[in-house]
CSV table of C-alpha atoms in Angstrom, one decimal:
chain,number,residue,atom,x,y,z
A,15,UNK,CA,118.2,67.5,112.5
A,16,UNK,CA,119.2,68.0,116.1
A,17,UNK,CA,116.6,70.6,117.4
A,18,UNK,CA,116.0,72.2,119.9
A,19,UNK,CA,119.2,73.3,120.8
A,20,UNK,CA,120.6,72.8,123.8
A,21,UNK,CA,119.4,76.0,126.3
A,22,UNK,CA,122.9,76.3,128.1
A,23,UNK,CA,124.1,76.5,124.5
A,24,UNK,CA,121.7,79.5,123.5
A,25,UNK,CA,121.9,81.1,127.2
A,26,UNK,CA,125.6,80.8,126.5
A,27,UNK,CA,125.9,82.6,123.4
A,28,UNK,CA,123.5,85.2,124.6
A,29,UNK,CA,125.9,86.1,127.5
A,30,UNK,CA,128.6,86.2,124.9
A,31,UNK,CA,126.8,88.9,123.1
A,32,UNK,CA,125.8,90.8,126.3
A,33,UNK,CA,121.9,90.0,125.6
A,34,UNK,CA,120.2,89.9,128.5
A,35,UNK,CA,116.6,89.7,126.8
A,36,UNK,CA,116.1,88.6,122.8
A,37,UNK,CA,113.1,90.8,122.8
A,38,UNK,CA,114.7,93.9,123.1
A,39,UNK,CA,117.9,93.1,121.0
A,40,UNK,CA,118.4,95.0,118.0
A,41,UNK,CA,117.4,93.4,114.5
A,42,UNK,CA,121.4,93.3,113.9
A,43,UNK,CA,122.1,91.4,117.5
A,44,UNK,CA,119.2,89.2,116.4
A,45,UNK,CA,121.8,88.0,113.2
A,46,UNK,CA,124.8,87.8,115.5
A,47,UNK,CA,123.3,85.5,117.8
A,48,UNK,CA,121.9,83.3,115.0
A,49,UNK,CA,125.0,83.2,112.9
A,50,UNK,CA,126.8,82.6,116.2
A,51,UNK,CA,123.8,79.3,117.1
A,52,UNK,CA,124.5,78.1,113.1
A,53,UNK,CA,128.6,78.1,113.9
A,54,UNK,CA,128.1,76.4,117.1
A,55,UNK,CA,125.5,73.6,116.0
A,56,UNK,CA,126.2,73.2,112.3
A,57,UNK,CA,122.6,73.8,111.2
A,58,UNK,CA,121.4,76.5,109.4
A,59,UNK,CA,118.9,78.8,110.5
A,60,UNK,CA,115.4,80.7,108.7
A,61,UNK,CA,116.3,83.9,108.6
A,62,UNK,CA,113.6,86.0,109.6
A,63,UNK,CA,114.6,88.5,111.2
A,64,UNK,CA,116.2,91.1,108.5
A,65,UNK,CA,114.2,92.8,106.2
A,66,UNK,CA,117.0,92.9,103.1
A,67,UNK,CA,115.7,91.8,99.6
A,68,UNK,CA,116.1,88.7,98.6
A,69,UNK,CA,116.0,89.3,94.7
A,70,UNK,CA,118.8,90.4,92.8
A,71,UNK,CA,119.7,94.2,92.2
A,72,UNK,CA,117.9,95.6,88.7
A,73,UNK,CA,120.2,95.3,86.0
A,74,UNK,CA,119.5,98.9,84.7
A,75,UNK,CA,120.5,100.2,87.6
A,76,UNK,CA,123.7,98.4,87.6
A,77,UNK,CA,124.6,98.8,84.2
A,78,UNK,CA,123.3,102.9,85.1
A,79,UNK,CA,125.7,102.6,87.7
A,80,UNK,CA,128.7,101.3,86.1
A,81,UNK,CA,128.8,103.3,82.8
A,82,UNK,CA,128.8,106.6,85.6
A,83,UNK,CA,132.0,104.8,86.9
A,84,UNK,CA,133.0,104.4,83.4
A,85,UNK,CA,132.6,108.2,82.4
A,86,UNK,CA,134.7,109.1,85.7
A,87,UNK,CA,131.9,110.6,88.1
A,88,UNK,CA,133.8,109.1,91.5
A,89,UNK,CA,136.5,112.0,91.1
A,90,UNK,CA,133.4,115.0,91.1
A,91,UNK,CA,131.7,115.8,94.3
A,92,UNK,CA,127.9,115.5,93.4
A,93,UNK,CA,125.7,118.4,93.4
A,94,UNK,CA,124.1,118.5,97.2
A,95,UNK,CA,120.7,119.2,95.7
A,96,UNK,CA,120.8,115.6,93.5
A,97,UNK,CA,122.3,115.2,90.0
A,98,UNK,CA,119.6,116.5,87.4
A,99,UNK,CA,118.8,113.4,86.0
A,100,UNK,CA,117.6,112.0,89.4
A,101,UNK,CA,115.5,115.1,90.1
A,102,UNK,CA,113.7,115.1,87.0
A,103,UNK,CA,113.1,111.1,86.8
A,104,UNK,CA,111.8,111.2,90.5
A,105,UNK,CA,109.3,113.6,90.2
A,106,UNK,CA,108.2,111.4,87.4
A,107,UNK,CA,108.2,108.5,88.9
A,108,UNK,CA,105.9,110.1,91.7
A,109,UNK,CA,103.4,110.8,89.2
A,110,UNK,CA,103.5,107.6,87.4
A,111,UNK,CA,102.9,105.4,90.7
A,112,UNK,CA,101.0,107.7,92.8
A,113,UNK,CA,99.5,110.4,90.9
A,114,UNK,CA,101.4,113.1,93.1
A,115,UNK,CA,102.9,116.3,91.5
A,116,UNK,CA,106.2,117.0,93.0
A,117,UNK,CA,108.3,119.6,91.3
A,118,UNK,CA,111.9,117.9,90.5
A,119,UNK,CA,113.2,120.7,93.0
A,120,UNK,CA,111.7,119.2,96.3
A,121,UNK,CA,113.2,115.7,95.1
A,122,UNK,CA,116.5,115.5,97.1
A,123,UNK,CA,118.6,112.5,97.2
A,124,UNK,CA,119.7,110.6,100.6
A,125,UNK,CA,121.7,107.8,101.4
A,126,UNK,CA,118.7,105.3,101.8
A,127,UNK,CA,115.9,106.3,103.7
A,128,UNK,CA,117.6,105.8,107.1
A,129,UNK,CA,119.3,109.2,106.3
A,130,UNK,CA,116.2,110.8,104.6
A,131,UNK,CA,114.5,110.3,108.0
A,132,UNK,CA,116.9,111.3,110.3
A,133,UNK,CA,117.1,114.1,108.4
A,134,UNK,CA,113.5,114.7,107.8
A,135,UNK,CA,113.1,114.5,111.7
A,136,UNK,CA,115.7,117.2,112.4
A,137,UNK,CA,114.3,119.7,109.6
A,138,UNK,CA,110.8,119.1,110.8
A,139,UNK,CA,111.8,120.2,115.1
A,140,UNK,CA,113.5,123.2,113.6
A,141,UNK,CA,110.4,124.5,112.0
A,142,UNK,CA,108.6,125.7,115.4
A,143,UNK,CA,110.4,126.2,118.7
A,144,UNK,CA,107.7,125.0,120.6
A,145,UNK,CA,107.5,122.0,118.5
A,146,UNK,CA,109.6,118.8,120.5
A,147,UNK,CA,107.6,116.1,119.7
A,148,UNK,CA,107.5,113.2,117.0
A,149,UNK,CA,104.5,110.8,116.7
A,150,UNK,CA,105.0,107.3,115.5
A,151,UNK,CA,102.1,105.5,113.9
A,152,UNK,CA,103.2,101.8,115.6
A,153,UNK,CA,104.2,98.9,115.0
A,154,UNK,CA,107.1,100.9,112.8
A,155,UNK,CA,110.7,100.0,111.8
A,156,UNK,CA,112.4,99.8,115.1
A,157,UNK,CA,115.2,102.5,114.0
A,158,UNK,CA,113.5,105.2,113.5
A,159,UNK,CA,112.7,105.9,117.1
A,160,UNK,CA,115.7,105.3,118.5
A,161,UNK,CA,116.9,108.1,115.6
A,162,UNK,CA,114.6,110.3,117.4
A,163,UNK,CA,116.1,109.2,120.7
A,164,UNK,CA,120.1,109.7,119.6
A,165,UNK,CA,118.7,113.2,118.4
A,166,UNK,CA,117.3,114.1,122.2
A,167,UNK,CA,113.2,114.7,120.7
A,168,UNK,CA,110.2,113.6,122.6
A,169,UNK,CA,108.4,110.6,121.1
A,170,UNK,CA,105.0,109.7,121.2
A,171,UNK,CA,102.7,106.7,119.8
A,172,UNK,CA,100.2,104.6,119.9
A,173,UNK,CA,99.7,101.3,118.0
A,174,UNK,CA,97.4,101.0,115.0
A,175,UNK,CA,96.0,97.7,115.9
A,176,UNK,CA,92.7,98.9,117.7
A,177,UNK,CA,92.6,102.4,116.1
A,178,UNK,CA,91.8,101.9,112.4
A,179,UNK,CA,88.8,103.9,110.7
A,180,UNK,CA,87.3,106.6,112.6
A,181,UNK,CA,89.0,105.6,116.2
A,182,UNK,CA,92.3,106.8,113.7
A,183,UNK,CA,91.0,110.1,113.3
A,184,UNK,CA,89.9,110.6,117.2
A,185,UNK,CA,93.5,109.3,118.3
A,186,UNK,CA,95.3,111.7,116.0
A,187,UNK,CA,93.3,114.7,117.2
A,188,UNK,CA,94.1,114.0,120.8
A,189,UNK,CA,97.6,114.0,120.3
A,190,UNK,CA,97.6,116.6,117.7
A,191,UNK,CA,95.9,119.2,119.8
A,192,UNK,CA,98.5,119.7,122.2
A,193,UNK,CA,100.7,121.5,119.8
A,194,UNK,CA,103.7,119.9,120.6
A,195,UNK,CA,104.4,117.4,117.6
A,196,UNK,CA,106.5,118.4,115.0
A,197,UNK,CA,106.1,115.3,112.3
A,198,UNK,CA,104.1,112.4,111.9
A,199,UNK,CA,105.7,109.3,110.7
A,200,UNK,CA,104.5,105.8,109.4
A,201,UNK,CA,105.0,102.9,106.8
A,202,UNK,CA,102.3,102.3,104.5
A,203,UNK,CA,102.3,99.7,103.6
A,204,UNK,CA,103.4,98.7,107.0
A,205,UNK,CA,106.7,97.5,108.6
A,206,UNK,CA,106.4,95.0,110.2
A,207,UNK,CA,102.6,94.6,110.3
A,208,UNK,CA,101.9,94.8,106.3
A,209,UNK,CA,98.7,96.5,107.3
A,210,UNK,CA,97.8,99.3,104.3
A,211,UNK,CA,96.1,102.2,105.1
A,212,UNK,CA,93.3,103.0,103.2
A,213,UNK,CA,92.5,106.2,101.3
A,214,UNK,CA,89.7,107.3,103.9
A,215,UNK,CA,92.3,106.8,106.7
A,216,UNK,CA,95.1,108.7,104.6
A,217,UNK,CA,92.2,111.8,104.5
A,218,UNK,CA,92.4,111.9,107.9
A,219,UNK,CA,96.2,112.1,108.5
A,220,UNK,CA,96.6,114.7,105.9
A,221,UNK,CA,93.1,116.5,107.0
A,222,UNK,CA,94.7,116.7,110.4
A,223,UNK,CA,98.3,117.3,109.7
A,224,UNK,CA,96.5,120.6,107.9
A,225,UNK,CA,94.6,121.4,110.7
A,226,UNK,CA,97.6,121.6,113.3
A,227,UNK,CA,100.3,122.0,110.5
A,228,UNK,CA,102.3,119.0,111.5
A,229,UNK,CA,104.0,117.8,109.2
A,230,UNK,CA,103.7,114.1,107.6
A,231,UNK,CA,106.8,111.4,106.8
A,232,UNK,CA,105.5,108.4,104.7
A,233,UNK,CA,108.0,105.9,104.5
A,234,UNK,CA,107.0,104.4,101.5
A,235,UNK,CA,109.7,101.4,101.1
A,236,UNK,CA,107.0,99.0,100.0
A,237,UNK,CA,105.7,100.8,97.2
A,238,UNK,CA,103.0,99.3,95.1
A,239,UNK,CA,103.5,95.9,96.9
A,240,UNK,CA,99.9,95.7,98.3
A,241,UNK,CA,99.6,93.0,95.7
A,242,UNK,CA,95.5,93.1,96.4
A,243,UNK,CA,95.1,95.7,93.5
A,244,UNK,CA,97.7,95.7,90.6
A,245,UNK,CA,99.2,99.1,91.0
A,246,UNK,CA,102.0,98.4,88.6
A,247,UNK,CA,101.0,100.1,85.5
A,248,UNK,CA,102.7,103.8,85.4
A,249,UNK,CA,100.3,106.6,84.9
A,250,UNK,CA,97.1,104.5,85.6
A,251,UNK,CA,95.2,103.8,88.3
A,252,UNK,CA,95.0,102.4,90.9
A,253,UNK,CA,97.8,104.3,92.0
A,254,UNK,CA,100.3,103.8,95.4
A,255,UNK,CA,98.1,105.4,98.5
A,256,UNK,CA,99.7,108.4,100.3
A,257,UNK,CA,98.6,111.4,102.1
A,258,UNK,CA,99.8,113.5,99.3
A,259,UNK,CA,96.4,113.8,98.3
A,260,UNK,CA,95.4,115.2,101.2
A,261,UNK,CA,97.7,118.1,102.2
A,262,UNK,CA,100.5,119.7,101.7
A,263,UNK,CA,102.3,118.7,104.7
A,264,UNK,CA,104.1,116.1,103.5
A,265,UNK,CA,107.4,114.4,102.7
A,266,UNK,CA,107.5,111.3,101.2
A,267,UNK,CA,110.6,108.7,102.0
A,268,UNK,CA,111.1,106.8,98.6
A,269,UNK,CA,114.0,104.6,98.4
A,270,UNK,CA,115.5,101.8,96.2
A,271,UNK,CA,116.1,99.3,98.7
A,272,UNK,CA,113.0,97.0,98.4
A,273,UNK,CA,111.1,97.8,95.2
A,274,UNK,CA,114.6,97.6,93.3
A,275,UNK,CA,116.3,95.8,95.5
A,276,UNK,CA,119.6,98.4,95.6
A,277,UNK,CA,120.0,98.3,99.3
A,278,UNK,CA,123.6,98.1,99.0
A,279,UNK,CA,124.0,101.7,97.3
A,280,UNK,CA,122.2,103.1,100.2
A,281,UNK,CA,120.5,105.5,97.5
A,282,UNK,CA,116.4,107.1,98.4
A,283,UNK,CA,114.8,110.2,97.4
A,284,UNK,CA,113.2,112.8,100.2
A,285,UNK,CA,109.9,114.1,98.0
A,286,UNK,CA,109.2,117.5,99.6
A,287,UNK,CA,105.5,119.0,98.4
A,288,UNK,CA,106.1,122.2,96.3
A,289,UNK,CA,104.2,124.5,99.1
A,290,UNK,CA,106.4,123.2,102.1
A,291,UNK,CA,109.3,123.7,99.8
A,292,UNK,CA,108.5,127.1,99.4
A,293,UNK,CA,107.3,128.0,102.4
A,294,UNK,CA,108.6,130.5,105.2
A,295,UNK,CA,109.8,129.9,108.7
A,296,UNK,CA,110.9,132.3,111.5
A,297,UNK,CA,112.5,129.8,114.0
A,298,UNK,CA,114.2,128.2,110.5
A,299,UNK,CA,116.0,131.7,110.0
A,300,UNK,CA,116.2,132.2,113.9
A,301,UNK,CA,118.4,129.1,114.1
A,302,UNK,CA,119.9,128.3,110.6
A,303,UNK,CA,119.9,131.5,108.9
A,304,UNK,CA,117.8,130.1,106.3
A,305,UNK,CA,113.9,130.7,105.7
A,306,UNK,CA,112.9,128.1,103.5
A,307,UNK,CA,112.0,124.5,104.6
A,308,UNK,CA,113.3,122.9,100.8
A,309,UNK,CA,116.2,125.2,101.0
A,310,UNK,CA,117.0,124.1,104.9
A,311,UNK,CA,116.8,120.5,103.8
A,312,UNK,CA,119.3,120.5,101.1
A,313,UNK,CA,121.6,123.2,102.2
A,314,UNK,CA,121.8,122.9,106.3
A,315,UNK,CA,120.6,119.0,106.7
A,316,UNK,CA,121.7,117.3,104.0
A,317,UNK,CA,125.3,119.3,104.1
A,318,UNK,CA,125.7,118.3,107.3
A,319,UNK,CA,124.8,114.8,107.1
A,320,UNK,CA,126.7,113.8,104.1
A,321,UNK,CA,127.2,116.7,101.7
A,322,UNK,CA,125.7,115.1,99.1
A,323,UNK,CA,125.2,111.2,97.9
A,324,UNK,CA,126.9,109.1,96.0
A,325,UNK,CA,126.9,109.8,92.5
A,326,UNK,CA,127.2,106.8,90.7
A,327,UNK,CA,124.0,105.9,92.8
A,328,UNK,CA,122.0,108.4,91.7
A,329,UNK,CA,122.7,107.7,88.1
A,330,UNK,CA,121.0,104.5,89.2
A,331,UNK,CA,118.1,105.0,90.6
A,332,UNK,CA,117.2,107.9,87.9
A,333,UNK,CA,117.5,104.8,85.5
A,334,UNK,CA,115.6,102.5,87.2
A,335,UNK,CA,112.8,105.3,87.9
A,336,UNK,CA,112.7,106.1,84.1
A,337,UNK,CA,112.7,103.0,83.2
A,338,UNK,CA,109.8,102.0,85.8
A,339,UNK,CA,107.7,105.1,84.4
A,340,UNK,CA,108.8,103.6,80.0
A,341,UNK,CA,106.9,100.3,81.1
A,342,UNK,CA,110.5,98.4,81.1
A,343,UNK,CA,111.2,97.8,84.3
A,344,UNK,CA,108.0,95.7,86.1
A,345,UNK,CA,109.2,96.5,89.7
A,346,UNK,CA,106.3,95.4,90.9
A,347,UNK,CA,106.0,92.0,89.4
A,348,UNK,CA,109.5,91.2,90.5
A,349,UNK,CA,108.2,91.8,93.7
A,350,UNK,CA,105.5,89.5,94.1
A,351,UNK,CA,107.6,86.6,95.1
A,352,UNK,CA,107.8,88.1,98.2
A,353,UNK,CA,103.8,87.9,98.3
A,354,UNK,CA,104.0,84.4,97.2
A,355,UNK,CA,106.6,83.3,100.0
A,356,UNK,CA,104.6,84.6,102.5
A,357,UNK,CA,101.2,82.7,101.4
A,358,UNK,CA,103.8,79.4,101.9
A,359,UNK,CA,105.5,80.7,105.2
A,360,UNK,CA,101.9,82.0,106.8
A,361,UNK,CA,100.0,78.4,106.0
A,362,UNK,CA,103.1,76.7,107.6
A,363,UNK,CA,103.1,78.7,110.8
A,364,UNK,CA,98.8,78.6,110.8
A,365,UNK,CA,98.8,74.7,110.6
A,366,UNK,CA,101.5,74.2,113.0
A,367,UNK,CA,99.4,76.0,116.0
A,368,UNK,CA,100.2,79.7,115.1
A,369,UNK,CA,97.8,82.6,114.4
A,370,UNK,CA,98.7,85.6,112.6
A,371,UNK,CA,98.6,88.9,114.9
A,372,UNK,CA,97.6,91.9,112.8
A,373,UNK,CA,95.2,89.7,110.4
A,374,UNK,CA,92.9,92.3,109.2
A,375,UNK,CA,93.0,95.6,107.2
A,376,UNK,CA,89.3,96.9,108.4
A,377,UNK,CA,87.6,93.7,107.9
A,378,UNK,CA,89.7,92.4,105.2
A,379,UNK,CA,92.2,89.7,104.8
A,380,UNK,CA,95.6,91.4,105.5
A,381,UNK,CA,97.7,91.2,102.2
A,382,UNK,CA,100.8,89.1,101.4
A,383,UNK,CA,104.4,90.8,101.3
A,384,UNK,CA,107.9,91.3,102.3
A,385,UNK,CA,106.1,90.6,106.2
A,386,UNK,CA,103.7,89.9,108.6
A,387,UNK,CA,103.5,88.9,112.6
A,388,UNK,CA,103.1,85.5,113.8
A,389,UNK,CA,101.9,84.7,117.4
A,390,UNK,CA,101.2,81.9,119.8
A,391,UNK,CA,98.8,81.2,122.5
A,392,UNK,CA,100.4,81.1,125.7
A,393,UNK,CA,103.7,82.7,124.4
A,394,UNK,CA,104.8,87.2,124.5
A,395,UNK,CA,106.6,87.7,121.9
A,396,UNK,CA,109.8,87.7,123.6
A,397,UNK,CA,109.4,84.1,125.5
A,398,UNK,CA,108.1,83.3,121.6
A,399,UNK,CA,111.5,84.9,120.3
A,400,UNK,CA,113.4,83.2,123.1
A,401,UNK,CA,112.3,79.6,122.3
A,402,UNK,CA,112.3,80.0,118.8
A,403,UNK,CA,116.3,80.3,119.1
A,404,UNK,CA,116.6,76.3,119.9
A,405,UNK,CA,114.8,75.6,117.2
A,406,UNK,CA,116.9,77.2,114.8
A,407,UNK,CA,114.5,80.4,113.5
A,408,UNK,CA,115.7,84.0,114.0
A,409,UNK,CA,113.3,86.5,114.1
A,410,UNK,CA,112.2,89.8,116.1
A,411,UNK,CA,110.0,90.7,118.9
A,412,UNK,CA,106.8,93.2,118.1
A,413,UNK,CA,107.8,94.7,121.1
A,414,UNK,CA,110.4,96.3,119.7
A,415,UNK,CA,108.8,97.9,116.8
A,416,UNK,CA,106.1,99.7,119.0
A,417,UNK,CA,103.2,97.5,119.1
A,418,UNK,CA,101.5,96.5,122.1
A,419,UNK,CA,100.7,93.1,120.3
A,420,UNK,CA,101.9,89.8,121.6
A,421,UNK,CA,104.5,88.0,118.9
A,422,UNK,CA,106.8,88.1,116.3
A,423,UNK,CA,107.9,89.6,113.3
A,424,UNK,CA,108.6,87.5,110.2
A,425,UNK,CA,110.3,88.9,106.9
A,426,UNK,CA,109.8,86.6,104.2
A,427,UNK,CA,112.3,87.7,101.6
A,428,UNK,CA,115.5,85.4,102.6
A,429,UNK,CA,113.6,82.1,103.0
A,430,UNK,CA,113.6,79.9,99.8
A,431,UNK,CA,111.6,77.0,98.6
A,432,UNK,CA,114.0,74.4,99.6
A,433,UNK,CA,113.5,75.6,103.4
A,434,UNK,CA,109.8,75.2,103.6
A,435,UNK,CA,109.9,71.9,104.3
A,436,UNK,CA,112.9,72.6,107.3
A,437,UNK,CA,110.8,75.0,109.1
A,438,UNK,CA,107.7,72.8,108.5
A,439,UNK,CA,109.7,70.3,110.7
A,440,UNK,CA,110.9,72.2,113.0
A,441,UNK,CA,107.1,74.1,114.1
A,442,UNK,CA,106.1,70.4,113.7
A,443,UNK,CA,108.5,69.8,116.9
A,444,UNK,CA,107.9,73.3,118.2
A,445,UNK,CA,104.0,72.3,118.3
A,446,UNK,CA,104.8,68.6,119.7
A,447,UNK,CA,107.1,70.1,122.2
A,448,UNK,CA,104.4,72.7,123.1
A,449,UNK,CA,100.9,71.4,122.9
C-alpha cells in the first residue's frame, strides 16, 4: 500500500478541480477529488464523505414501484396534493413511529427532502413580511443553508455543542425575540453530529416556536435510528422524538432515503400539523393570492417546484410505510448495521490517536449511526481533511456543516468489513507519521 500519497499529486488534482481549500469544498467536490486520487494512484479510497445508504432499496417498495409501472401510471400526471394512497399511509406511519396525529391532508409529497426544505423555507418567509430570517440549529446538512442563500434569506445559527439543556432554551429566546426568524430547522437525530435531542429539549423548541410563532422544520431522515432505545415497534412506545408534541408550529421532513434506503427515487413527505394547515395568513394572500399555509404549500410551492412527484415513487413509499406500520417491514433493524459499523470505525479511529468531537448527548455516551465527528489534537478540521487525502480517506470538514468544532465528519454507511483492516493501516501510518 503506497500511502501517503505524493502531496504534488493531491495539490495537483486539487488545482484541477479549482479547490483552493478541502474544507470548504462541497460534499460532491469531496468525491471528485477522491475518485480522481483512486484513478491516479490505483488504490481505493474509504468513503466517508457521502451520506448515501449503503443497504439495498426495500423490496416492497420496489416491487410497489414496478407494478405502478406495470398498470401504466408514467403516462398520468400525479395529483399535486400526493396520490391518496401516500396521504393516507403517511399519516399512519406518523402515528405508528411518533405518536403524532397528522391529518392525511397536510401530508404532501416532495422529491426527497432536499425539495421539501427548499420549499418549506420559501412557504415559511411568505407567512410574515417582516419575517427574513431562518435559524439553523448547527452542525446541520451543509445544503440547506446554502438553499437559504440561493433563495436571498438571512441566516442565523449557533452550534449545539455548548448549548444543550437549559443554555438551549436561553439561546433560542435570544434569537427568537427579535422577531425576525421565520423557521427553525434542525436534524434530530443529528447530521453530522448524531447528537439526539431529548424530549425536555424538544419542549423548549416547540414551547418557544409558540411563543414567537416561528415555525419548526424537523428533518427527520434518521428516523428511529437512535438505536439506544428500540423504537421500532409501530404504535408502541418509545416512539421517534419530535417537537410535534409540543406545538403546532411544525413541519416535519420525512423521507425514504435512509430509513428505506430509496434515495434514488428522490421521494419524502412534508407533514404539515392540521392547525398550520388550516390556518390564515394576510401577507400569504397579499403575495400569492392564497390564505391558507397547507393550501400555499401544495398549490403555489410545490406547483412551482415540480408540479407534483413522481408517481410511481409514491406508490412506493405508501407501500413501504404501510408495510412499516403491518409489522413487515423492520426498517429499523435493517438499519442497525449502520450502528454496528460505526462501533468498528469509532474504536479504529480512538486507538489510532483520534477522539470523537461531539461525544456526549447531556452526559451520555453519544449513540452509534449513519455518523459521527472524528478529531485530532493539533489538527482543524480542514488541515485534518487535507492530510487525510494522502492517505487515501475522503471525508468532510465540520466547518462546513456549521459547527464551530475542530474535525471531521465520518459517514459510516459505504465502509464494509473487508476495509476495516485498510483504514486500520492507514491511521496506523497517519499516527506514526504524526506522533
Amino acid at each position: 500500500m503506497n500511502v501517503p500519497f505524493n502531496q504534488e499529486l493531491v495539490d495537483g488534482v486539487l488545482a484541477d478541480l479549482n479547490i483552493k481549500n478541502i474544507g470548504s469544498a462541497t460534499i460532491r467536490q469531496c468525491v471528485a477529488v477522491s475518485k480522481r486520487l483512486e484513478e491516479a494512484t490505483g488504490q481505493s479510497f474509504i468513503h466517508f464523505e457521502i451520506g448515501a445508504p449503503g443497504i439495498p432499496a426495500s423490496k416492497i417498495g420496489v416491487e410497489a414501484q414496478k407494478a405502478a409501472l406495470d398498470r401504466g401510471v408514467a403516462n398520468i400526471y400525479p395529483d399535486i396534493n400526493g396520490i391518496p394512497e401516500l396521504k393516507n399511509a403517511a399519516s399512519r406511519f406518523i402515528k405508528a413511529f411518533l405518536n403524532v396525529d397528522v391529518a392525511p391532508s397536510g401530508c404532501v409529497p416532495a422529491v426527497g427532502s432536499m425539495m421539501g426544505v427548499f420549499g418549506s423555507f420559501i412557504l415559511c418567509r411568505h407567512l410574515y413580511k417582516e419575517r427574513d430570517t431562518f435559524l439553523f440549529i448547527n452542525p446541520g446538512f451543509p445544503v440547506q443553508p446554502l438553499q437559504a442563500k440561493i433563495l436571498g434569506y438571512n441566516r442565523v445559527d449557533f452550534d449545539i455543542y455548548d448549548n444543550r439543556g437549559e443554555k438551549l432554551y436561553e439561546k433560542l429566546e435570544e434569537i427568537l425575540s427579535t422577531g425576525k426568524v421565520a423557521g427553525i430547522i434542525y436534524s434530530n437525530p443529528n447530521n453530522p453530529s448524531w447528537v439526539c435531542l431529548t424530549d425536555k429539549e424538544l419542549e423548549y423548541i416547540g414551547t418557544l416556536a409558540t411563543k414567537y410563532d416561528t415555525i419548526v422544520l424537523e428533518d427527520l431522515a434518521y428516523l428511529c435510528m437512535d438505536v439506544r432505545t428500540n423504537k421500532g415497534i409501530p404504535f408502541e412506545a418509545p416512539y421517534q422524538p419530535s417537537v410535534a408534541h409540543y406545538t403546532d408550529n411544525y413541519i416535519l421532513l420525512l423521507s425514504g432515503s435512509k430509513i428505506f434506503s430509496y434515495a434514488g427515487e428522490r421521494i419524502a413527505v412534508t407533514a404539515m400539523s392540521d392547525k398550520l394547515a388550516k390556518r390564515s395568513f394576510d401577507y400569504l394572500q397579499e403575495e400569492w393570492g392564497m390564505k391558507t399555509a397547507g393550501d400555499a404549500m401544495v398549490y403555489i410551492v410545490t406547483y412551482a417546484l415540480s408540479s407534483g412527484v413522481c408517481h410511481s415513487a409514491q406508490h412506493a413509499l405508501a407501500a413501504m410505510y404501510n408495510a412499516a406500520c403491518d409489522g413487515k417491514l423492520n426498517f429499523v433493524e435493517d438499519t442497525r448495521l449502520y450502528a454496528e459499523r460505526a462501533e468498528h470505525v469509532k474504536e479504529i479511529f480512538v486507538r489510532n490517536g483520534f477522539h470523537i468531537v461531539y461525544d456526549k448527548d447531556l452526559g451520555e455516551d453519544i449513540s452509534d449511526g449513519f455518523f459521527f465527528t472524528m478529531g485530532r489534537k493539533g489538527f482543524t478540521g480542514d488541515e485534518l481533511l487535507a492530510e487525510f487525502l494522502r492517505y487515501g480517506i475522503s471525508a468532510i470538514s465540520l466547518k462546513s456543516t456549521g459547527s464551530r468544532q475542530e474535525g471531521i465528519r465520518v459517514c459510516t454507511s459505504k465502509i464494509t468489513e473487508s476495509e476495516y483492516a485498510v483504514l486500520d493501516e492507514r491511521l496506523r501510518i497517519f499516527d506514526a507519521n504524526n506522533k
